[in-house]
XYZ file of C-alpha atoms in Angstrom:
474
model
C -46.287 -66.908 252.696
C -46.614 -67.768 256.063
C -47.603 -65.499 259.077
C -44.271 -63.184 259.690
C -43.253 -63.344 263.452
C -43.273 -59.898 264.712
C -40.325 -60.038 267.195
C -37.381 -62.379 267.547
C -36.848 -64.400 270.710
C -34.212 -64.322 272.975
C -31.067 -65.187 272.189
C -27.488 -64.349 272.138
C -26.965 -60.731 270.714
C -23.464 -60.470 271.113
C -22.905 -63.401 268.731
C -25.746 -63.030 266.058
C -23.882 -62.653 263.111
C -21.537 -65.050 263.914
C -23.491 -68.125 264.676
C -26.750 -67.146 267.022
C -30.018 -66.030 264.712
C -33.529 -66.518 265.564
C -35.984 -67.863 263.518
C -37.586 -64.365 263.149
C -35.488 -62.765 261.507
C -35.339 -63.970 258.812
C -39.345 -63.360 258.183
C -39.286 -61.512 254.946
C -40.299 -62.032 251.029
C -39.521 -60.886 247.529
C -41.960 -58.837 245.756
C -41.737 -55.157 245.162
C -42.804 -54.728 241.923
C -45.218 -57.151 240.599
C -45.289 -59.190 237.397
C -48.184 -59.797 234.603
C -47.979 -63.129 234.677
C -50.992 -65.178 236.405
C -49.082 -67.117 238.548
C -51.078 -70.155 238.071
C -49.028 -71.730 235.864
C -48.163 -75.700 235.747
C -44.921 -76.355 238.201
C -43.884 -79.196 236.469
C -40.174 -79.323 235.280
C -39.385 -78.966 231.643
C -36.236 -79.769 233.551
C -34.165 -81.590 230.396
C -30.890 -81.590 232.593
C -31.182 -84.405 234.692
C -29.423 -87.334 235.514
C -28.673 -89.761 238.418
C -29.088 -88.453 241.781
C -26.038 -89.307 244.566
C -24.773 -87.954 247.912
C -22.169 -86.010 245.736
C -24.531 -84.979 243.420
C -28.231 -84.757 245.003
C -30.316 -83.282 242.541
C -29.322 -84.867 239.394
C -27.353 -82.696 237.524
C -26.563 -84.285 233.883
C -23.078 -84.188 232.791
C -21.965 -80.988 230.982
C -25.302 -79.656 231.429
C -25.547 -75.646 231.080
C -26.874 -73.392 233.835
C -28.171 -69.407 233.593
C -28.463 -67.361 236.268
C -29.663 -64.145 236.391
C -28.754 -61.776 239.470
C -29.975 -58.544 240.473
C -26.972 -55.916 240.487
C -27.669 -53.555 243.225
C -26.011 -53.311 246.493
C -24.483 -57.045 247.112
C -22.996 -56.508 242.830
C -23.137 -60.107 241.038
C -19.043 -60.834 241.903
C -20.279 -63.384 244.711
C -22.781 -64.974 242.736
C -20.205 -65.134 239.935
C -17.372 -66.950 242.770
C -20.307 -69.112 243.501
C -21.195 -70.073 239.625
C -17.143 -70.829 239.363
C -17.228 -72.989 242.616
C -20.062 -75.050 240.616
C -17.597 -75.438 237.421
C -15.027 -76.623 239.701
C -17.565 -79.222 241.541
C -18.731 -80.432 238.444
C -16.451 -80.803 235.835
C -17.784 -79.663 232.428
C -20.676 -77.804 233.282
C -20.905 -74.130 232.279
C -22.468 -71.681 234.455
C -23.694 -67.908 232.832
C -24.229 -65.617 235.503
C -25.909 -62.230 233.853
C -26.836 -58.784 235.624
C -30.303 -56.803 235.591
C -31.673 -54.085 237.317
C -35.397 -54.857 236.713
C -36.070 -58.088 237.474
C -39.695 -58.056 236.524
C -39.222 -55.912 233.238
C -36.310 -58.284 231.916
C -37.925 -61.787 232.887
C -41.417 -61.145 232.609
C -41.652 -62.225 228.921
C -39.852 -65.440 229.618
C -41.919 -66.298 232.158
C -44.856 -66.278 229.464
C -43.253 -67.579 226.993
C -42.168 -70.322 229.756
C -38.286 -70.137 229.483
C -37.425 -68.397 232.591
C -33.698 -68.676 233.641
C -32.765 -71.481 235.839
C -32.273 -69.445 238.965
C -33.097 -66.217 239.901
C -31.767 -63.488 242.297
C -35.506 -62.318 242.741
C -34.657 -58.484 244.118
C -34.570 -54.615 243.576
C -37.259 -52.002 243.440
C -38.507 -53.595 239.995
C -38.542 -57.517 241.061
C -41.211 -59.718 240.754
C -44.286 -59.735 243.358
C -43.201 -63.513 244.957
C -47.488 -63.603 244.868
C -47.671 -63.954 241.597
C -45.402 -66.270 240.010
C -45.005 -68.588 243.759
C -47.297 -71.758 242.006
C -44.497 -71.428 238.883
C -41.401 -72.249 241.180
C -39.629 -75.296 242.377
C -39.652 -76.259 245.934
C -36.462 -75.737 247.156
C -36.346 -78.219 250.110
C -34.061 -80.521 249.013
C -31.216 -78.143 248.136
C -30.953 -77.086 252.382
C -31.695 -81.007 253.112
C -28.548 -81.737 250.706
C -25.195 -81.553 251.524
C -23.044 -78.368 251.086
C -19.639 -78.446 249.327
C -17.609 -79.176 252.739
C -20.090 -82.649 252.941
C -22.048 -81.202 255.874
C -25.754 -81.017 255.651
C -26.988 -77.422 254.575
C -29.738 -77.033 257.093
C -27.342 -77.405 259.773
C -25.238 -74.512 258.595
C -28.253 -72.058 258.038
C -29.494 -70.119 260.935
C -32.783 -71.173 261.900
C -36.169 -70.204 260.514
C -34.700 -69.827 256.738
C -37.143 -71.768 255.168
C -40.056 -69.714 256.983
C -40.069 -66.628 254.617
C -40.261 -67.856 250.913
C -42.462 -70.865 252.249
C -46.071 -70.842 251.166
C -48.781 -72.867 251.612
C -46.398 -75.317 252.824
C -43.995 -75.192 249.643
C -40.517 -74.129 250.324
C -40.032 -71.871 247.242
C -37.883 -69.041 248.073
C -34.783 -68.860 249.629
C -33.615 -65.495 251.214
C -30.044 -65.375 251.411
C -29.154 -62.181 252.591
C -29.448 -61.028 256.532
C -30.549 -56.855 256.314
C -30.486 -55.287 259.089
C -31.861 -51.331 258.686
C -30.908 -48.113 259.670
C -30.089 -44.390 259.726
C -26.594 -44.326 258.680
C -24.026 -41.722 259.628
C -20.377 -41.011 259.557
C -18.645 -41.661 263.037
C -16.312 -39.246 261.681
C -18.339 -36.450 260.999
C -20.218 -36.775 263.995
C -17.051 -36.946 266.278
C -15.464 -33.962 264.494
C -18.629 -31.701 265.260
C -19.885 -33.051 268.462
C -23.037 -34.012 267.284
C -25.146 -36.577 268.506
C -27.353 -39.565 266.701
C -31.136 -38.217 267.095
C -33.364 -41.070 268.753
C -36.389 -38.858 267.837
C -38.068 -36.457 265.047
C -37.990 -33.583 267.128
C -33.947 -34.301 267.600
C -33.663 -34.966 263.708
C -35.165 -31.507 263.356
C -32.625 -29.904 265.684
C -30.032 -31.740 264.071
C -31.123 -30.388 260.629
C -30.731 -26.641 261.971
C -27.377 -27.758 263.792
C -26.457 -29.363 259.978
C -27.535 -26.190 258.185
C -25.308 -23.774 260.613
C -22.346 -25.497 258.729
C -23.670 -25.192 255.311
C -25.096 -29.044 255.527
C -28.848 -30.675 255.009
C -29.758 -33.375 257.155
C -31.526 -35.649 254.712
C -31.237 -36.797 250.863
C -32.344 -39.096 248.323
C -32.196 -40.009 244.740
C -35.795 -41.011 242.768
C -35.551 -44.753 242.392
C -34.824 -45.171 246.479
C -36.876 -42.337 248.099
C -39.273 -45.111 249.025
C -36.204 -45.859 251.605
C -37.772 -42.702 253.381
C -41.295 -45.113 253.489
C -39.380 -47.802 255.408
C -37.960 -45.717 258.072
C -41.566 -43.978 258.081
C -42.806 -47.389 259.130
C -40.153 -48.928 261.646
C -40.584 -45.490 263.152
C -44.633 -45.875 263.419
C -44.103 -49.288 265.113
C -41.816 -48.463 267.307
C -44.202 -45.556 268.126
C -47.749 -47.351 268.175
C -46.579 -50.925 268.412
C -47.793 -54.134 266.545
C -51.211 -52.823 266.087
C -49.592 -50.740 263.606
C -47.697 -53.592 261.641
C -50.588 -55.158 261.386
C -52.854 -53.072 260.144
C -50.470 -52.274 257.460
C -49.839 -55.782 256.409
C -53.233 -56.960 256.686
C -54.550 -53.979 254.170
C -57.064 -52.319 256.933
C -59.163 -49.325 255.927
C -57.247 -45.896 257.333
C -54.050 -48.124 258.235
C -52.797 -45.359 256.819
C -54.091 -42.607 259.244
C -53.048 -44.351 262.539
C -51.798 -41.805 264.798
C -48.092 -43.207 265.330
C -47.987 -42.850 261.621
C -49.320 -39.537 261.048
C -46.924 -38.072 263.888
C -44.306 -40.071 262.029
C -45.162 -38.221 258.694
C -45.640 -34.875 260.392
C -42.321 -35.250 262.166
C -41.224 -35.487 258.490
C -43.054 -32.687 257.120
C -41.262 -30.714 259.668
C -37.867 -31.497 258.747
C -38.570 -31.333 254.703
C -40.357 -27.478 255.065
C -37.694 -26.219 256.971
C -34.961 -26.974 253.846
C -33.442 -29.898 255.540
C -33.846 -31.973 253.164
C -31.370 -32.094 249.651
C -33.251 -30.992 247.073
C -33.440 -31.889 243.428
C -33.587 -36.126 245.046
C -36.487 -36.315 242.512
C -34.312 -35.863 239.305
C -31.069 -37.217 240.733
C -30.235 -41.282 240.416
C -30.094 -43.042 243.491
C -26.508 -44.048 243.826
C -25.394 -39.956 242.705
C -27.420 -39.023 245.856
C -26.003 -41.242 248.357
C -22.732 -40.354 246.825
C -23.371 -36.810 248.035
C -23.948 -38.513 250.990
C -21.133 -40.576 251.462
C -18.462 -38.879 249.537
C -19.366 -35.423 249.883
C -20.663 -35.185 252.917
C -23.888 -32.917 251.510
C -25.904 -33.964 254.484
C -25.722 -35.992 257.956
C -28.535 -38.766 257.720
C -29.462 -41.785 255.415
C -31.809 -44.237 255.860
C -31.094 -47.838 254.302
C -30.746 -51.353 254.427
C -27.108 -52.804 255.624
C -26.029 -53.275 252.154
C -25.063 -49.476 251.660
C -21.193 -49.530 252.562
C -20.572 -52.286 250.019
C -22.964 -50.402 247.393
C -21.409 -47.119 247.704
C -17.424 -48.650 248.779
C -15.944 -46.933 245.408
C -18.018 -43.438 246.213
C -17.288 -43.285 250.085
C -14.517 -40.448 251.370
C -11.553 -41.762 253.134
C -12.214 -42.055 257.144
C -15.674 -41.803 256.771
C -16.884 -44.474 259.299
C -20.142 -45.731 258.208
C -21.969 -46.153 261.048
C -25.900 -47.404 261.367
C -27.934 -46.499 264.210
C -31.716 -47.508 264.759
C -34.676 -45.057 263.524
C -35.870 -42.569 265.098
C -38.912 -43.067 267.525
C -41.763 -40.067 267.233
C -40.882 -39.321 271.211
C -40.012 -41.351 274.676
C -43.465 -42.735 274.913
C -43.020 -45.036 272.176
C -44.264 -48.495 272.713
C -41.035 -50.163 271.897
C -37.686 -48.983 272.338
C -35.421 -46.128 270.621
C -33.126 -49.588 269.914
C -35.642 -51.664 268.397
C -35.160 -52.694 264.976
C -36.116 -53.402 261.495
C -33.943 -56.662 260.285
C -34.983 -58.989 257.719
C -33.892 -61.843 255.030
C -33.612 -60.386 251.569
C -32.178 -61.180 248.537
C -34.322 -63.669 247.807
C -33.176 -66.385 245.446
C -36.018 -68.778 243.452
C -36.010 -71.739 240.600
C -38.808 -71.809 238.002
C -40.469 -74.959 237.595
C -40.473 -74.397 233.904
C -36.692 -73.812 233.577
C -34.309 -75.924 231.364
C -31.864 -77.114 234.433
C -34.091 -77.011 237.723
C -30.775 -79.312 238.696
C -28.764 -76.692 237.660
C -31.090 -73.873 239.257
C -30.819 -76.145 242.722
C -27.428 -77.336 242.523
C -26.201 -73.019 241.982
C -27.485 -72.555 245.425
C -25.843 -75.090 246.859
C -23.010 -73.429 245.491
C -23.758 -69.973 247.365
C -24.332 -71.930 250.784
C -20.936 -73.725 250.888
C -19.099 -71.724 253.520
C -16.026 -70.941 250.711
C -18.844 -68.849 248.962
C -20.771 -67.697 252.219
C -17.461 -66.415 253.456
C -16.455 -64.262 250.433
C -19.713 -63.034 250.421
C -19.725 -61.428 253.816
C -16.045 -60.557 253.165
C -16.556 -58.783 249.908
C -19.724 -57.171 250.761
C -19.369 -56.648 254.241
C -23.075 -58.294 255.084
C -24.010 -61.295 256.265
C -25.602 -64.562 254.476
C -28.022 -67.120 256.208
C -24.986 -69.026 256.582
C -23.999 -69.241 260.291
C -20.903 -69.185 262.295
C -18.810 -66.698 259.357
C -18.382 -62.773 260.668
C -15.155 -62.472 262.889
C -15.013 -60.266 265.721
C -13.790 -57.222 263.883
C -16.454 -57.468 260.859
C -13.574 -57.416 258.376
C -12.403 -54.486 259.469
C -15.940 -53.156 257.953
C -17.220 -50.515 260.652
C -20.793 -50.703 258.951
C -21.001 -54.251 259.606
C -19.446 -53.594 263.496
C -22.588 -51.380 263.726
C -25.331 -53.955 263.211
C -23.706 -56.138 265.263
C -24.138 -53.459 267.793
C -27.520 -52.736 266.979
C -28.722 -56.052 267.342
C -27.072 -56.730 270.685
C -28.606 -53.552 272.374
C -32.301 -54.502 270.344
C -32.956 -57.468 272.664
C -36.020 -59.106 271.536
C -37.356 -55.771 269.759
C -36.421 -57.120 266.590
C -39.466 -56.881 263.905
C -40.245 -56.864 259.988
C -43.552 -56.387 257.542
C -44.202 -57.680 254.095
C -47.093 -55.993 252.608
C -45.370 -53.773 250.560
C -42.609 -57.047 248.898
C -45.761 -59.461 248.943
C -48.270 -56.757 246.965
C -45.879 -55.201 244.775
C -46.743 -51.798 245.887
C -43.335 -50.655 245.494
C -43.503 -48.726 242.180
C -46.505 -47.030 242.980
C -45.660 -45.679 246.078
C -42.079 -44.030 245.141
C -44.142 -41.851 242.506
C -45.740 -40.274 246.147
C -42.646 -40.374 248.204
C -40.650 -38.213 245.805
C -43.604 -35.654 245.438
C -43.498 -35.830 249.427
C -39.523 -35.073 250.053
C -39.506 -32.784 247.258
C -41.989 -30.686 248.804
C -44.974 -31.175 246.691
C -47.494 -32.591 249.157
C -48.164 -32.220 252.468
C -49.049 -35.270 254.767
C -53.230 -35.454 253.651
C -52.207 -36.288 250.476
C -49.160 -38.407 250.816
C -51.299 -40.523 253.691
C -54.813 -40.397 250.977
C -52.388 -42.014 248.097
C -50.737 -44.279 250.274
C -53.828 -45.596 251.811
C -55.689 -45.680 247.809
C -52.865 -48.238 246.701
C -53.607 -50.267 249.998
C -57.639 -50.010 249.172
C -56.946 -51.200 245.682
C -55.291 -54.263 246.660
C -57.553 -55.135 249.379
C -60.622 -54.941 247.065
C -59.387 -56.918 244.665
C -60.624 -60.263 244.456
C -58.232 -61.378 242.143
C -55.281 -60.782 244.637
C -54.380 -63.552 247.082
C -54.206 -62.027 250.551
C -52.359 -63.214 252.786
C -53.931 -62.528 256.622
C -50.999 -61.965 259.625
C -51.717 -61.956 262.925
């Protein structure tokens, strides 16, 4: 993919989610878990739904032509993906759309992309999705579904915030669209805080009082469940960037020997240590599903803190008590000498959507995401989810009454500029791997030498292998 831009530039805060995002932010790829597949496979169409190309129809789509899609069901559901495929039955009359769920991308597609019958679109996300490196030379470039028109006969690129195309763009080939805006946090309840008179720690040393302040009341301070406790690797990074700055991003994402052992990220991992051997932590995250531990989190209040993306409230909206107030507030810094900001944050485009060459209906595949970026479908998606698309101009003032979505708004107006992302771990697939020593970490089975020696093994693996395509930042 191309370089990611470490920081956004200056623009409107106040109105980001409704109409004023930098290219930046958007700088993100699919990938976490890789797939077998060589990735070197021929990118020409088997496409064998095709017919005339117009303004109303742009990419050809034959007359009662059939379309699958298959969408990863994790936070965002597959209900707005489903409104979209419907809004694509309606637009073309006597076409069938099959929208299907899975939870492991790679696992459930991997032998149709050998066999070479992928799906016709894919919702390329999760913890088990498919590294974007391996299959990118397989997929259809995608530039002619944002220079088409959408639904409502205005041209797509002029709806989309700019920089979209940036992310899943490699080698100059457009083949990835990220349709989700994430914004990252530690998330709270507003009402819990309020009711105790605690306050939202901007450091680990504050987390750690916190945790004692949590524990007087029969509370921990952290959780997690085993297929997410890599969430506790995300915050471990925005924290060591904020801390040691973009020397530290990029010696992560370019693979460097000891990237691992930086000082902003060992204090970062200490701070952590601290917190998990003085009980702060939930135990038993190891053997618990991920949604039953945020649950604990959400519904029964079991502890204070949890770090995630911006598509928790919508994930866990049928497990959240009454009153609760989801709130997000940026991670934690190591301490007040940090080289960026207590507000600067992690935000990134996810969700990222691609069409395999090699698919049946590549005019289907196309002509299903122009379907998800008319605004009728952009708008129920933020609605319904309470997160925002890459289509521009759609949150309303009160973020549909959603006081999760209120927060990033927030967040992003008092970051500034100090707005940043990394793709290592998407682009290498290193995902998988790397839970297996997070849970052994917050369960208290290692201490930081051998969480930061496995972590820095995966990274030495990849970066000696010359059969992996690296991809420098600078």
């Amino acid at each position: 993919m191309n370089n990611p831009v470490p920081t956004l530039r200056s623009f409107d805060r106040r109105n980001f989610l409704r109409g004023g995002l930098a290219a930046a932010a958007l700088a993100a790829t699919g990938g976490l878990a890789g797939c077998a597949t060589s990735g070197t496979g021929s990118t020409t169409p088997s496409n064998t739904a095709t017919g005339a190309g117009s303004a109303d129809n742009p990419f050809g789509l034959a007359a009662n032509s059939s379309t699958e899609a298959v969408i990863f069901k994790g936070g965002y559901g597959i209900e707005y993906a489903e409104f979209a495929g419907k809004a694509m039955q309606t637009k073309n009359a006597g076409s069938t759309v099959k929208v299907s769920p899975a939870t492991n991308i790679a696992q459930t597609l991997q032998p149709r992309f050998v066999a070479g019958n992928p799906p016709d679109v894919i919702d390329n996300s999760g913890a088990g999705l498919i590294g974007i490196n391996t299959i990118r030379d397989q997929l259809a470039d995608l530039t002619d579904v944002i220079n088409a028109n959408n639904y409502e006969g205005t041209k797509i690129a002029d709806t989309l915030y700019p920089g979209v195309t940036a992310p899943g763009t490699f080698d100059g080939k457009f083949v990835q669209l990220n349709y989700v805006l994430t914004v990252y946090a530690l998330w709270y309840s507003a009402s819990l805080f309020e009711q105790n008179g605690w306050t939202v720690p901007k450091t680990y040393d504050e987390m750690y009082e916190l945790g004692g302040q949590a524990n007087a009341k029969g509370k921990y301070l952290l959780g997690w469940g085993k297929e997410a406790a890599t969430y506790y690797q995300t915050m471990a990074i925005a924290s060591a960037i904020k801390q040691g700055g973009n020397d530290v991003r990029l010696a992560l994402e370019n693979l460097k020997p000891d990237c691992w052992s930086m000082p902003a990220v060992q204090s970062v991992f200490t701070g952590l240590k601290k917190i998990i051997d003085a009980g702060y932590v939930k135990p038993g995250g190891a053997g618990t599903v991920f949604t039953a531990a945020q649950a604990q989190w959400s519904n029964d209040e079991d502890f204070l803190l949890y770090p995630s993306g911006g598509w928790i409230e919508n994930e866990m909206k049928d497990q959240t008590k009454d009153g609760f107030k989801m709130t997000g507030a940026p991670e934690p810094t190591v301490d007040s000498s940090s080289a960026m900001p207590w507000e600067a944050l992690h935000s990134t485009a996810g969700e990222g959507y691609i069409v395999p060459a090699q698919g049946k209906n590549v005019a289907g595949g196309k002509e299903f995401l122009r379907a998800m970026l008319s605004k009728d479908a952009a708008t129920n998606f933020a609605k319904t989810t309470f997160s925002s698309s890459i289509v521009k101009g759609l949150i309303p003032e009160d973020g549909f009454g959603s006081t999760a979505l209120q927060s990033q708004v927030k967040m992003l107006d008092a970051a500034g500029t100090n707005v940043f992302t990394w793709n290592f771990v998407d682009l290498y697939g290193t995902n998988t791997d790397q839970l297996v020593l997070w849970n052994t970490f917050l369960q208290g089975g290692s201490d930081v030498a051998t969480l930061t020696k496995g972590l820095q093994s995966i990274t030495d693996k990849i970066a000696s292998d010359d059969s992996v395509k690296k991809v420098p930042v600078s």
